[in-house]
Amino acid sequence: MPRIAIVLRDRMPDAGKKPLHQLIRQGAADVVLTARQAVYLDYGRQIRNRMAHGQVSTIRGQVPGLCGLLKTVRWPQAIA
């Protein structure tokens, strides 16, 4: 399970066992994530899925600014 899914499930008690794309949508709706964070996370999820299915071999250049975005997220100490 991706770390972001763990964090989102921790911050949204009613998250249950939803897949990552639904967690991202719910996080944006519940204002756990900003709209910008939700867009970047969903794009990263799509890249991860393409890599898992052999459609992409690297993420270099795929998501400009993603590292900066992830630095702005307040990660719990156990996850970071």
XYZ file of C-alpha atoms in Angstrom:
80
model
C 0.000 0.000 0.000
C 1.411 3.435 -0.908
C 2.384 5.637 2.030
C -0.019 8.352 0.948
C -2.888 5.880 1.288
C -1.799 5.139 4.859
C -1.752 8.853 5.701
C -5.120 9.516 4.067
C -6.716 6.572 5.867
C -5.295 7.881 9.132
C -6.742 11.363 8.574
C -10.132 10.175 7.290
C -11.700 7.731 9.757
C -14.442 6.696 7.309
C -11.925 5.833 4.551
C -12.135 2.086 5.120
C -10.508 -0.001 2.389
C -11.138 2.359 -0.529
C -8.640 2.339 -3.405
C -6.160 5.204 -3.676
C -8.035 7.141 -6.374
C -11.148 7.251 -4.172
C -9.073 8.284 -1.141
C -7.603 11.174 -3.122
C -11.063 12.279 -4.259
C -12.448 12.005 -0.742
C -9.417 13.837 0.672
C -10.089 16.769 -1.649
C -13.812 16.739 -0.828
C -13.148 16.608 2.941
C -10.480 19.373 2.615
C -7.760 17.042 3.906
C -5.968 17.836 0.625
C -5.969 21.011 -1.414
C -7.251 20.765 -4.963
C -3.675 21.150 -6.222
C -2.403 18.345 -3.996
C -5.231 16.082 -5.169
C -4.375 16.753 -8.829
C -0.671 16.016 -8.296
C -1.362 12.899 -6.224
C -3.797 11.561 -8.809
C -1.266 12.212 -11.574
C 1.409 10.431 -9.530
C -1.005 7.536 -8.990
C -1.515 7.259 -12.743
C 2.251 7.193 -13.329
C 2.641 4.531 -10.625
C -0.046 2.438 -12.331
C 1.632 2.793 -15.737
C 4.986 1.764 -14.232
C 3.385 -1.229 -12.515
C 1.960 -2.376 -15.852
C 5.167 -1.779 -17.820
C 3.903 1.195 -19.842
C 6.500 3.636 -18.393
C 10.013 2.859 -17.206
C 10.884 6.118 -15.398
C 9.111 9.087 -13.851
C 11.912 11.566 -14.599
C 10.306 14.720 -15.959
C 6.785 13.369 -15.547
C 5.658 15.534 -12.637
C 7.489 18.835 -12.388
C 7.319 20.231 -8.879
C 6.126 17.002 -7.263
C 9.045 16.936 -4.822
C 8.218 20.455 -3.674
C 4.584 19.504 -3.196
C 5.434 16.446 -1.127
C 7.655 18.558 1.109
C 4.653 20.763 1.948
C 2.538 17.835 3.158
C 2.730 17.340 6.919
C 3.657 13.677 7.215
C 3.205 11.900 10.559
C 6.567 11.037 12.128
C 5.924 7.283 11.799
C 5.401 7.593 8.015
C 8.017 10.157 6.963
